[in-house]
CSV table of C-alpha atoms in Angstrom, one decimal:
chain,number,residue,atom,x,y,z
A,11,UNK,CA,0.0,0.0,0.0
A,12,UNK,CA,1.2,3.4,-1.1
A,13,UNK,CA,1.4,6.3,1.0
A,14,UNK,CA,-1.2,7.9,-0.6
A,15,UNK,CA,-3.7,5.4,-0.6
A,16,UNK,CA,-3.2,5.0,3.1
A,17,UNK,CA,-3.9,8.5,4.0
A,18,UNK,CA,-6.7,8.1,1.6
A,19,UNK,CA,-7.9,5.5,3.6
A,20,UNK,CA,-7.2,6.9,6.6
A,21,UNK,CA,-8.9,10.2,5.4
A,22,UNK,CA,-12.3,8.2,4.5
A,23,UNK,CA,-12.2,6.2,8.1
A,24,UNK,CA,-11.8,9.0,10.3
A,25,UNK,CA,-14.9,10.5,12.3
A,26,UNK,CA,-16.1,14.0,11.8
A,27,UNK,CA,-14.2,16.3,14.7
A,28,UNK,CA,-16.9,17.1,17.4
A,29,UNK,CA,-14.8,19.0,19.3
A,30,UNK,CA,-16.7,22.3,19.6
A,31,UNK,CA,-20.1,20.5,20.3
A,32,UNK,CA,-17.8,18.3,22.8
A,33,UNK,CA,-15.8,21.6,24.7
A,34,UNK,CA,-20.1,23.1,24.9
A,35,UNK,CA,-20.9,19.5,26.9
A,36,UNK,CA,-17.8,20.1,29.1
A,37,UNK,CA,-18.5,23.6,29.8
A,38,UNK,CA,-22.7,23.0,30.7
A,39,UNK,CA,-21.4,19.7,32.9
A,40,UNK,CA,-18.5,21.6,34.3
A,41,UNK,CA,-20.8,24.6,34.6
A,42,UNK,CA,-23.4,22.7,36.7
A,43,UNK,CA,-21.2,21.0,38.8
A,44,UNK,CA,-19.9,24.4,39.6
A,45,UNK,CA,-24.0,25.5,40.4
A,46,UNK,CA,-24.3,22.4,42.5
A,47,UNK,CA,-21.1,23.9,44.7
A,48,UNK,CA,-22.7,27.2,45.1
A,49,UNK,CA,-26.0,26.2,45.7
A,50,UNK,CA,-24.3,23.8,48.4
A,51,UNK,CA,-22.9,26.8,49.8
A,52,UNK,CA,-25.9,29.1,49.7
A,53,UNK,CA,-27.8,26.1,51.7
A,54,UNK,CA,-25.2,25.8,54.3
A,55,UNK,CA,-25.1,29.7,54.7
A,56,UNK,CA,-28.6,29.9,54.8
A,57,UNK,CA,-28.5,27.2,58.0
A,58,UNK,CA,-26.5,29.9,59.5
A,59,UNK,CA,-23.3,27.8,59.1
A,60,UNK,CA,-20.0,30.8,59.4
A,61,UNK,CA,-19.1,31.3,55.7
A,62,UNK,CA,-15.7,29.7,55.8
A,63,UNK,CA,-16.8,26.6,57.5
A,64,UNK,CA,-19.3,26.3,54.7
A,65,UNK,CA,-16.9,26.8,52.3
A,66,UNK,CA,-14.8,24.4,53.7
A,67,UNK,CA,-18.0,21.8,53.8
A,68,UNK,CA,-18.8,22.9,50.2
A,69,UNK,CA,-15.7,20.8,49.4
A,70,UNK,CA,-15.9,18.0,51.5
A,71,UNK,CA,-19.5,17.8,50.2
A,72,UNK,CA,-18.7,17.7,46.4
A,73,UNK,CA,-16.0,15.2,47.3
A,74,UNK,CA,-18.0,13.0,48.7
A,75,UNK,CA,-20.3,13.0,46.4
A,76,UNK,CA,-17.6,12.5,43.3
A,77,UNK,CA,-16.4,9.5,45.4
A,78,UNK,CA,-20.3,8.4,46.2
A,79,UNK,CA,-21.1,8.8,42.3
A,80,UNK,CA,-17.7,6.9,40.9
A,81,UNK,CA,-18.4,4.2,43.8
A,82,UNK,CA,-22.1,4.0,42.0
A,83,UNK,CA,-20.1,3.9,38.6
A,84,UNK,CA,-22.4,6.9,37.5
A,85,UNK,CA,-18.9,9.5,37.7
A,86,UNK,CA,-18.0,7.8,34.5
A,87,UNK,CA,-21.1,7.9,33.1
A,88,UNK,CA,-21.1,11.3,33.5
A,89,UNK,CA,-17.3,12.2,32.7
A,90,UNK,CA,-18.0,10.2,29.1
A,91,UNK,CA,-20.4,13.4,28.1
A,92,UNK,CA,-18.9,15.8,29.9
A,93,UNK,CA,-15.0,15.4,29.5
A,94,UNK,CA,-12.7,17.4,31.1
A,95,UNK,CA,-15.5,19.2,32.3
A,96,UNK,CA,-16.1,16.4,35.0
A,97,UNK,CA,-12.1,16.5,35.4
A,98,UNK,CA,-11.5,20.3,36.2
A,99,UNK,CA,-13.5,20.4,39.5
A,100,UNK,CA,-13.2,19.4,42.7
A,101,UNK,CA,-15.1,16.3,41.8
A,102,UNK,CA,-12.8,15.3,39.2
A,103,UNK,CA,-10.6,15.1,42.0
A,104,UNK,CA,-12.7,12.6,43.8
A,105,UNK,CA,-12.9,11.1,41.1
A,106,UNK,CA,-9.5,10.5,40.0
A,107,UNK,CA,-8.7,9.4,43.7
A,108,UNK,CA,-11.3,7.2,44.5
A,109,UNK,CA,-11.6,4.9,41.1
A,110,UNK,CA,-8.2,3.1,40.6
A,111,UNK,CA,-8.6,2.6,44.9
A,112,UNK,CA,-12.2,0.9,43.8
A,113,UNK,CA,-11.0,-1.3,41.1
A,114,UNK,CA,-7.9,-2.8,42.8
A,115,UNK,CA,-9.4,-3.4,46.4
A,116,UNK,CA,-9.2,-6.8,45.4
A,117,UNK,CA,-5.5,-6.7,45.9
A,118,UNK,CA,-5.8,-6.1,49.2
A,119,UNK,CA,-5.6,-2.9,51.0
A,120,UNK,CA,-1.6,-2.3,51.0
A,121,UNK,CA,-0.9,-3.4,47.1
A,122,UNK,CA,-4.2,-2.6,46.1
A,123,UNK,CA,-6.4,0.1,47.4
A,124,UNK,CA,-3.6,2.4,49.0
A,125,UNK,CA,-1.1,1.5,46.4
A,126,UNK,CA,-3.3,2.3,43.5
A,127,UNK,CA,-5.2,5.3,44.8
A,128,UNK,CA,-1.8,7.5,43.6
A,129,UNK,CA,-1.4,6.2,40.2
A,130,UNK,CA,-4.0,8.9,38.4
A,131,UNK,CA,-3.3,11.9,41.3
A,132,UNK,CA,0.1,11.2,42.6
A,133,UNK,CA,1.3,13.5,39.6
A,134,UNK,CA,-1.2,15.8,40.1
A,135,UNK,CA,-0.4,15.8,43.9
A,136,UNK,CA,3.4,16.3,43.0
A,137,UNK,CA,3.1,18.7,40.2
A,138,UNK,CA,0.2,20.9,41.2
A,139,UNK,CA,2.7,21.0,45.2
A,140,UNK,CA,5.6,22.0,43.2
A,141,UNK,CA,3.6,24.5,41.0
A,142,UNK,CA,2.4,26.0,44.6
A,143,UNK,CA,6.0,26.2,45.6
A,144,UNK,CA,7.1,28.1,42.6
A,145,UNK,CA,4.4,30.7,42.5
A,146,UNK,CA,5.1,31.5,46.0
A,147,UNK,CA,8.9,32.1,46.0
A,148,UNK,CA,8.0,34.6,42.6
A,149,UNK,CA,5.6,35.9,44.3
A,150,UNK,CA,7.1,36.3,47.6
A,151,UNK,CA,10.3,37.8,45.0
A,152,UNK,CA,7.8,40.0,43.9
A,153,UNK,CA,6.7,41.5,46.9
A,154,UNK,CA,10.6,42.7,47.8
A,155,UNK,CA,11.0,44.3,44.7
């Protein structure tokens, strides 16, 4: 087969992008998970909770309920339409946390749960803690000057 005729072939196989209908489902998905925090935090305020303890159980809400939902196997359900708009928040997180430690508790807790539970946000963990460290030396730099 010729070069050309492979990426004639390749041309007629390929799907259709989708990418702008796919980056609207991220951002309505992403953009309701991010209603579901405020309205969270409007019904702890409105309970007379202090606003930064409810900000505080904002997040431990919407992480539980990212770990509930991927422990229900509905988070993937959910993260197949709504891409990396199920990734970006807090959920995401959960997410990302919670479903390697799922699928390999099996392998007991030491090599399985706890040793899998890193493999998706260990990087994130180390990248996102090095990232912090970064900003705050430039920005503490930028302070003296």
């Amino acid at each position: 087969m010729t070069n050309e005729a492979y990426a004639q072939l390749v041309k007629q196989r390929s799907k259709n992008s989708t990418s702008v209908k796919d980056c609207a489902k991220a951002f309505c998905i992403g953009g309701a998970i991010c209603l579901l925090g405020q309205l969270i935090l409007t019904l702890y305020s409105a309970i007379g909770i202090e606003e930064e303890t409810a900000k505080t159980l904002t997040s431990v809400t919407l992480v539980f309920l990212g770990v509930l939902l991927t422990g229900l196997h509905q988070y993937e359900r959910l993260a197949k339409h709504g891409g990396a708009g199920t990734l970006v928040p807090i959920t995401g997180f959960a997410n990302a946390m919670s479903a390697p430690a799922i699928e390999f508790k099996a392998e007991g807790l030491i090599t399985g749960l706890a040793a899998k539970m890193f493999i998706i946000a260990g990087p994130v963990l180390v990248y996102g803690t090095t990232a912090a460290v970064l900003y705050g030396i430039i920005y503490f730099i930028s302070t003296l000057l």
